[in-house]
Tab-separated table of C-alpha atoms and ligand atoms in Angstrom:
chain	number	residue	atom	x	y	z
A	151	MET	CA	9.477	14.181	6.245
A	152	ASN	CA	9.066	13.298	9.952
A	153	ASN	CA	6.762	10.280	9.598
A	154	PHE	CA	5.210	8.266	6.777
A	155	LEU	CA	1.610	7.739	7.878
A	156	THR	CA	-0.509	8.452	4.795
A	157	ILE	CA	0.004	9.396	1.156
A	158	ALA	CA	-2.283	12.377	1.804
A	159	ASP	CA	0.386	13.866	4.117
A	160	CYS	CA	3.058	13.878	1.370
A	161	SER	CA	3.381	16.573	-1.267
A	162	PRO	CA	3.605	15.520	-4.934
A	163	GLN	CA	7.252	16.667	-4.850
A	164	GLU	CA	8.005	14.468	-1.834
A	165	LEU	CA	6.328	11.501	-3.522
A	166	GLN	CA	8.216	12.064	-6.754
A	167	GLY	CA	11.440	12.420	-4.746
A	168	LEU	CA	10.773	9.112	-2.975
A	169	LEU	CA	10.078	7.397	-6.295
A	170	ASP	CA	13.274	8.775	-7.858
A	171	LEU	CA	15.267	7.634	-4.833
A	172	ALA	CA	13.613	4.196	-4.900
A	173	LEU	CA	14.565	3.779	-8.567
A	174	GLU	CA	18.125	4.833	-7.807
A	175	LEU	CA	18.421	2.458	-4.842
A	176	LYS	CA	16.912	-0.361	-6.893
A	177	GLN	CA	19.376	0.091	-9.762
A	178	GLU	CA	22.262	0.382	-7.325
A	179	TYR	CA	21.165	-2.727	-5.413
A	180	LYS	CA	20.897	-4.731	-8.639
A	181	SER	CA	24.266	-3.613	-9.980
A	182	GLN	CA	26.725	-3.426	-7.087
A	183	GLY	CA	24.582	-3.513	-3.922
A	184	ASN	CA	23.605	-0.580	-1.704
A	185	PRO	CA	26.142	1.220	0.473
A	186	PRO	CA	25.517	1.022	4.250
A	187	LEU	CA	23.477	4.238	4.401
A	188	LEU	CA	21.722	3.050	7.587
A	189	LYS	CA	24.750	1.591	9.366
A	190	GLY	CA	24.080	1.322	13.084
A	191	LYS	CA	20.371	2.197	12.689
A	192	ALA	CA	17.593	-0.008	14.039
A	193	LEU	CA	13.971	-0.389	12.970
A	194	ALA	CA	11.274	-1.792	15.282
A	195	MET	CA	8.472	-3.509	13.348
A	196	VAL	CA	5.287	-3.674	15.414
A	197	PHE	CA	2.706	-6.032	13.962
A	198	GLN	CA	-0.879	-6.302	15.214
A	199	LYS	CA	-1.823	-8.363	12.119
A	200	PRO	CA	-0.080	-11.019	9.983
A	201	SER	CA	2.280	-10.093	7.124
A	202	LEU	CA	4.581	-11.619	4.543
A	203	ARG	CA	5.645	-8.764	2.249
A	204	THR	CA	5.743	-5.908	4.741
A	205	ARG	CA	7.720	-7.827	7.293
A	206	VAL	CA	10.249	-9.415	4.948
A	207	SER	CA	10.748	-6.377	2.698
A	208	PHE	CA	11.366	-4.015	5.641
A	209	GLU	CA	13.705	-6.492	7.274
A	210	MET	CA	15.708	-7.022	4.074
A	211	ALA	CA	15.700	-3.282	3.304
A	212	MET	CA	17.394	-2.609	6.653
A	213	GLN	CA	19.859	-5.439	6.083
A	214	HIS	CA	20.818	-4.243	2.581
A	215	LEU	CA	21.419	-0.745	3.955
A	216	GLY	CA	23.613	-1.934	6.831
A	217	GLY	CA	20.993	-1.506	9.570
A	218	HIS	CA	19.013	-3.876	11.750
A	219	ALA	CA	15.290	-4.721	12.033
A	220	LEU	CA	13.428	-6.198	15.003
A	221	TYR	CA	10.162	-8.058	14.509
A	222	LEU	CA	7.604	-7.614	17.298
A	223	SER	CA	4.624	-9.918	16.913
A	224	PRO	CA	1.036	-9.183	18.031
A	225	PHE	CA	1.641	-11.476	21.017
A	226	GLU	CA	4.532	-9.436	22.353
A	227	ILE	CA	3.367	-5.843	22.383
A	228	GLY	CA	-0.428	-5.877	22.576
A	229	LEU	CA	-0.590	-2.181	21.585
A	230	GLY	CA	-3.018	-0.393	23.868
A	231	LYS	CA	-3.845	-3.623	25.696
A	232	ARG	CA	-0.787	-4.850	27.579
A	233	GLU	CA	0.550	-1.324	27.578
A	234	SER	CA	-0.679	2.071	26.416
A	235	ILE	CA	0.329	3.237	22.939
A	236	ALA	CA	1.930	6.348	24.428
A	237	ASP	CA	4.136	4.210	26.687
A	238	VAL	CA	5.094	1.799	23.888
A	239	ALA	CA	6.055	4.775	21.692
A	240	ARG	CA	8.270	6.342	24.352
A	241	VAL	CA	9.926	3.063	25.350
A	242	LEU	CA	10.721	2.053	21.755
A	243	SER	CA	12.050	5.557	21.018
A	244	GLY	CA	14.776	4.898	23.595
A	245	TYR	CA	15.949	1.750	21.779
A	246	VAL	CA	15.495	2.224	18.043
A	247	ASP	CA	15.807	4.908	15.349
A	248	VAL	CA	12.536	4.318	13.501
A	249	ILE	CA	9.280	2.426	14.134
A	250	MET	CA	7.056	0.724	11.575
A	251	ALA	CA	3.611	-0.358	12.791
A	252	ARG	CA	0.800	-2.426	11.298
A	253	VAL	CA	-2.337	-1.701	13.287
A	254	PHE	CA	-6.100	-2.165	13.224
A	255	GLU	CA	-7.275	1.399	13.869
A	256	HIS	CA	-5.529	4.160	11.940
A	257	ALA	CA	-5.762	6.337	15.073
A	258	HIS	CA	-3.329	3.942	16.746
A	259	VAL	CA	-0.491	4.655	14.312
A	260	VAL	CA	-1.228	8.385	14.624
A	261	GLU	CA	-1.047	8.032	18.410
A	262	LEU	CA	2.266	6.167	18.145
A	263	ALA	CA	3.676	8.981	16.000
A	264	LYS	CA	2.390	11.572	18.451
A	265	TRP	CA	4.339	10.064	21.347
A	266	ALA	CA	7.405	8.640	19.604
A	267	SER	CA	10.500	10.803	19.349
A	268	VAL	CA	11.657	8.779	16.312
A	269	PRO	CA	9.907	8.605	12.908
A	270	VAL	CA	6.889	6.302	12.541
A	271	ILE	CA	5.906	4.469	9.352
A	272	ASN	CA	2.395	3.130	8.767
A	273	GLY	CA	2.764	-0.493	7.678
A	274	LEU	CA	-1.020	-0.731	7.051
A	275	SER	CA	-3.994	0.485	9.048
A	276	ASP	CA	-7.730	0.085	8.489
A	277	TYR	CA	-7.619	3.452	6.649
A	278	SER	CA	-4.524	3.311	4.486
A	279	HIS	CA	-1.497	1.413	3.212
A	280	PRO	CA	0.940	4.099	2.059
A	281	CYS	CA	4.018	1.835	1.717
A	282	GLN	CA	2.006	-0.304	-0.670
A	283	ALA	CA	0.923	2.731	-2.701
A	284	LEU	CA	4.505	3.930	-3.091
A	285	ALA	CA	5.561	0.499	-4.402
A	286	ASP	CA	2.506	0.514	-6.686
A	287	ALA	CA	3.425	3.917	-8.104
A	288	LEU	CA	7.000	2.705	-8.630
A	289	THR	CA	5.708	-0.312	-10.566
A	290	ILE	CA	3.453	1.865	-12.731
A	291	LEU	CA	6.262	4.362	-13.308
A	292	GLU	CA	8.597	1.612	-14.476
A	293	GLU	CA	5.953	0.353	-16.861
A	294	PHE	CA	4.657	3.599	-18.363
A	295	GLY	CA	7.358	6.182	-17.512
A	296	ALA	CA	5.016	8.458	-15.500
A	297	LEU	CA	1.658	8.420	-13.738
A	298	LYS	CA	0.400	11.683	-15.184
A	299	GLY	CA	-2.493	11.130	-17.590
A	300	LEU	CA	-2.700	7.364	-16.991
A	301	ASN	CA	-6.027	5.668	-16.319
A	302	ILE	CA	-5.740	3.688	-13.091
A	303	THR	CA	-8.800	1.607	-12.260
A	304	TYR	CA	-9.400	-0.141	-8.968
A	305	VAL	CA	-12.074	-2.848	-8.967
A	306	GLY	CA	-13.420	-4.167	-5.652
A	307	ASP	CA	-13.676	-3.064	-2.043
A	308	GLY	CA	-13.149	0.623	-1.183
A	309	ASN	CA	-10.546	-0.344	1.420
A	310	ASN	CA	-7.202	0.867	2.834
A	311	VAL	CA	-5.269	-0.113	-0.307
A	312	ALA	CA	-7.804	1.671	-2.525
A	313	VAL	CA	-7.569	4.869	-0.445
A	314	SER	CA	-3.777	5.053	-0.724
A	315	LEU	CA	-3.821	4.173	-4.426
A	316	MET	CA	-6.434	6.869	-5.093
A	317	HIS	CA	-4.372	9.438	-3.221
A	318	ILE	CA	-1.071	8.674	-4.919
A	319	ALA	CA	-2.763	8.567	-8.328
A	320	ALA	CA	-4.480	11.891	-7.670
A	321	LYS	CA	-1.322	13.530	-6.290
A	322	LEU	CA	0.667	12.477	-9.362
A	323	GLY	CA	-1.877	13.532	-11.993
A	324	ALA	CA	-3.415	10.178	-12.955
A	325	ASN	CA	-7.096	9.529	-13.674
A	326	PHE	CA	-8.306	7.268	-10.891
A	327	THR	CA	-11.498	5.241	-11.248
A	328	ILE	CA	-13.004	2.866	-8.731
A	329	ALA	CA	-15.836	0.421	-9.336
A	330	ASN	CA	-17.246	-1.061	-6.154
A	331	PRO	CA	-20.584	-2.433	-4.968
A	332	ALA	CA	-22.971	-0.232	-2.963
A	333	GLY	CA	-22.161	-0.372	0.730
A	334	TYR	CA	-18.424	-0.801	0.072
A	335	ASP	CA	-17.569	2.760	-0.943
A	336	LEU	CA	-14.330	4.552	-0.207
A	337	PRO	CA	-14.576	6.666	2.977
A	338	GLU	CA	-16.172	10.011	2.119
A	339	ALA	CA	-13.417	12.106	3.685
A	340	ALA	CA	-10.775	10.221	1.674
A	341	VAL	CA	-12.689	10.871	-1.549
A	342	LYS	CA	-12.952	14.555	-0.717
A	343	LEU	CA	-9.170	14.697	-0.320
A	344	GLY	CA	-8.783	12.736	-3.551
A	345	TYR	CA	-10.777	15.362	-5.454
A	346	GLU	CA	-8.607	18.127	-3.968
A	347	PHE	CA	-5.382	16.356	-4.947
A	348	ALA	CA	-6.675	15.615	-8.438
A	349	GLN	CA	-7.721	19.203	-8.961
A	350	ALA	CA	-4.239	20.410	-8.009
A	351	SER	CA	-2.439	17.881	-10.242
A	352	GLY	CA	-4.706	17.868	-13.297
A	353	GLY	CA	-5.812	14.309	-12.558
A	354	SER	CA	-9.360	13.080	-11.977
A	355	ILE	CA	-11.465	10.776	-9.783
A	356	ARG	CA	-14.451	8.708	-10.924
A	357	LEU	CA	-16.618	6.653	-8.589
A	358	LEU	CA	-18.565	3.964	-10.449
A	359	ARG	CA	-20.571	0.831	-9.766
A	360	ASP	CA	-20.000	-0.861	-13.133
A	361	PRO	CA	-16.622	-2.635	-13.425
A	362	HIS	CA	-16.983	-2.890	-17.210
A	363	GLU	CA	-17.350	0.854	-17.626
A	364	ALA	CA	-14.512	1.385	-15.136
A	365	VAL	CA	-11.917	-0.687	-17.008
A	366	ARG	CA	-12.585	0.822	-20.438
A	367	GLU	CA	-9.366	2.575	-21.561
A	368	ALA	CA	-7.590	1.503	-18.336
A	369	HIS	CA	-3.783	1.347	-18.365
A	370	VAL	CA	-3.857	-0.312	-14.933
A	371	ILE	CA	-6.456	-2.606	-13.375
A	372	TYR	CA	-5.920	-3.063	-9.659
A	373	THR	CA	-7.754	-5.293	-7.224
A	374	ASP	CA	-7.437	-6.474	-3.623
A	375	THR	CA	-9.108	-8.952	-1.290
A	376	TRP	CA	-12.856	-8.617	-0.748
A	377	THR	CA	-12.343	-9.131	3.003
A	378	SER	CA	-9.551	-7.265	4.725
A	379	MET	CA	-7.812	-8.306	7.933
A	380	GLY	CA	-10.133	-7.570	10.826
A	381	GLN	CA	-13.313	-8.088	8.744
A	382	GLU	CA	-13.266	-11.892	8.821
A	383	GLU	CA	-16.804	-12.072	10.270
A	384	GLU	CA	-18.144	-10.402	7.107
A	385	ALA	CA	-16.345	-12.770	4.719
A	386	GLU	CA	-19.412	-14.873	3.846
A	387	GLN	CA	-21.595	-11.834	3.226
A	388	ARG	CA	-18.884	-10.263	1.075
A	389	ARG	CA	-18.537	-13.446	-0.982
A	390	GLN	CA	-22.189	-12.983	-1.978
A	391	VAL	CA	-21.767	-9.363	-3.064
A	392	PHE	CA	-18.396	-9.137	-4.821
A	393	PRO	CA	-18.364	-11.803	-7.609
A	394	PRO	CA	-19.384	-9.275	-10.347
A	395	TYR	CA	-16.164	-7.430	-9.419
A	396	GLN	CA	-13.835	-10.353	-10.097
A	397	VAL	CA	-10.830	-9.421	-12.244
A	398	ASN	CA	-10.912	-12.199	-14.845
A	399	ALA	CA	-9.717	-12.552	-18.441
A	400	GLN	CA	-13.007	-11.238	-19.819
A	401	LEU	CA	-12.805	-8.021	-17.790
A	402	VAL	CA	-9.120	-7.504	-18.610
A	403	ALA	CA	-9.928	-7.894	-22.337
A	404	GLU	CA	-12.202	-4.844	-22.063
A	405	ALA	CA	-9.296	-2.566	-21.085
A	406	ARG	CA	-6.471	-1.194	-23.265
A	407	PRO	CA	-4.342	-3.824	-25.010
A	408	ASP	CA	-1.287	-2.698	-23.003
A	409	VAL	CA	-3.132	-2.841	-19.646
A	410	ILE	CA	-1.258	-4.202	-16.639
A	411	VAL	CA	-2.939	-5.932	-13.709
A	412	MET	CA	-1.905	-5.269	-10.130
A	413	HIS	CA	-2.781	-6.678	-6.712
A	414	CYS	CA	-1.093	-5.866	-3.398
A	415	LEU	CA	-1.301	-9.551	-2.350
A	416	PRO	CA	-2.149	-11.801	-0.612
A	417	ALA	CA	-4.481	-12.856	-3.441
A	418	HIS	CA	-7.545	-15.008	-3.015
A	419	ARG	CA	-7.337	-16.736	-6.342
A	420	GLY	CA	-10.746	-17.598	-7.747
A	421	GLU	CA	-12.317	-14.730	-5.774
A	422	GLU	CA	-11.136	-11.200	-6.613
A	423	ILE	CA	-8.692	-12.448	-9.275
A	424	THR	CA	-8.461	-15.593	-11.401
A	425	ASP	CA	-5.309	-17.688	-11.801
A	426	GLU	CA	-5.405	-16.951	-15.512
A	427	VAL	CA	-5.063	-13.215	-14.868
A	428	ALA	CA	-2.730	-13.430	-11.865
A	429	ASP	CA	-0.315	-15.612	-13.842
A	430	GLY	CA	-0.990	-14.169	-17.307
A	431	PRO	CA	0.996	-11.679	-19.451
A	432	PRO	CA	-0.620	-8.471	-18.073
A	433	SER	CA	0.105	-9.467	-14.455
A	434	ARG	CA	2.700	-7.392	-12.599
A	435	LEU	CA	1.919	-8.960	-9.218
A	436	PHE	CA	5.433	-10.168	-8.427
A	437	PRO	CA	7.468	-7.178	-9.670
A	438	GLN	CA	4.983	-5.104	-7.654
A	439	ALA	CA	5.648	-7.189	-4.522
A	440	GLU	CA	9.410	-6.889	-5.112
A	441	ASN	CA	9.077	-3.120	-5.366
A	442	ARG	CA	7.984	-2.971	-1.729
A	443	LEU	CA	11.664	-3.562	-0.913
A	444	HIS	CA	12.927	-0.721	-3.084
A	445	ALA	CA	10.184	1.780	-2.193
A	446	GLN	CA	10.667	1.178	1.534
A	447	LYS	CA	14.424	1.664	1.267
A	448	ALA	CA	13.638	5.143	-0.050
A	449	ILE	CA	11.247	5.824	2.861
A	450	LEU	CA	13.821	4.661	5.427
A	451	VAL	CA	16.659	6.674	3.880
A	452	ARG	CA	14.464	9.804	3.749
A	453	LEU	CA	13.314	9.462	7.369
A	454	LEU	CA	16.719	8.682	8.865
A	455	PRO	CA	19.260	11.472	8.652
B	668	CP	N1	0.698	-6.330	0.558
B	668	CP	C1	1.035	-6.516	1.848
B	668	CP	O1	1.118	-5.590	2.643
B	668	CP	O2	1.304	-7.811	2.172
B	668	CP	P1	1.517	-8.388	3.651
B	668	CP	O3	0.196	-8.289	4.350
B	668	CP	O4	1.955	-9.813	3.443
B	668	CP	O5	2.558	-7.568	4.339
B	669	NVA	N1	-6.834	-4.740	2.270
B	669	NVA	C1	-5.976	-5.792	2.787
B	669	NVA	C2	-4.563	-5.552	2.384
B	669	NVA	C3	-3.586	-6.595	2.833
B	669	NVA	C4	-2.169	-6.260	2.471
B	669	NVA	C5	-6.113	-5.876	4.299
B	669	NVA	O1	-6.170	-4.826	4.958
B	669	NVA	O2	-6.190	-6.986	4.806
C-alpha cells in the first residue's frame, strides 16, 4: 500500500489485513498500550473542512504509537489557492512521513498523492471517505464476526460515506442496499465498480427508492447527513426531500431484531436520525466513532515502514 485514497483501490485481502491489524492494535491498546511503532514519525493533517473525529482520532493514533501529528487548518494552507497542490505536496514531503488530507474535490487528494513522495491518506473528499468505511467495517465485524453475507442498508443521500460503505461491503462479500430519493443517487461510476466488486466477492448491490423495502432483513442500517460539507446552499431544498428517509424507531422495527444502527457523525438529530434511535439499544454510533482511532492506527502502521 502506497496511499490510502479510496476503498476501491484496496484489494479484499488488503482490507481484511487492515481490519485484522486494527483489531490487534485495539486489543493491545486496551490491555497494555501500543508499542511505539511510529517513533520519530510525523503526520501532517491538512484540513480544508471542519472535523472532530478525523482530526482527534488521527492525532491520538500518532500519539499512542509514539509519533507526532501536525494540524493544518483551512486558513493556513489554502490548497490550490495560496499555493499549488503540487508545491504543497513537495514541501510537506520534506518535513513529514505521511500526509492526511480532507478536501473538497476528490481530484485534489489524488493530485497531492501524485506529487508527494510520502504516503497520502484521504481524510474525506466529495467522492469518498475510506477511513470512515474501514472503521465501519471494523464495527460490523466486531458485532457479527464477518461482513460476508450480511445485509447492510444505507438510507439517505448517495454521498461520499455511502460510496465508501458500498465499496467495502461489496469487496468483503456483503449485500449492500441503498434507498435514496431520486436526484440523490450514488455516482454511476461508483455503482459500476460496486457491481464489479460484489460479483468478485459473492456479495450484491441493490439500488432502491423505498426505505421500508430496503431495511427488510437488514443486519445494519446506516445513515448520514442529508447535506454534506460544501452543499450548505442546498440544505433547505434537501430538508424538503429527505424526511421519508429518516431513520426512526418505526423504520428500525422493520429490520431484523438484531439490527444495529450506524452513522458516521456528526448527526443532525431530528433530521436523518431521531434521538430515540441514536441513543437506543441498536445504536452503535459511539463504538463506531471510537473505531476510527483503531482503524487509522492500522492504516498508519501499514503505510509507514
Ligand atoms: N465522521 C467524520 O469524519 O467526522 P468528522 O467530520 O468530525 O471528522
Ligand atoms: N457526508 C458528510 C460526512 C461527514 C463526516 C460530509 O461530507 O459532510
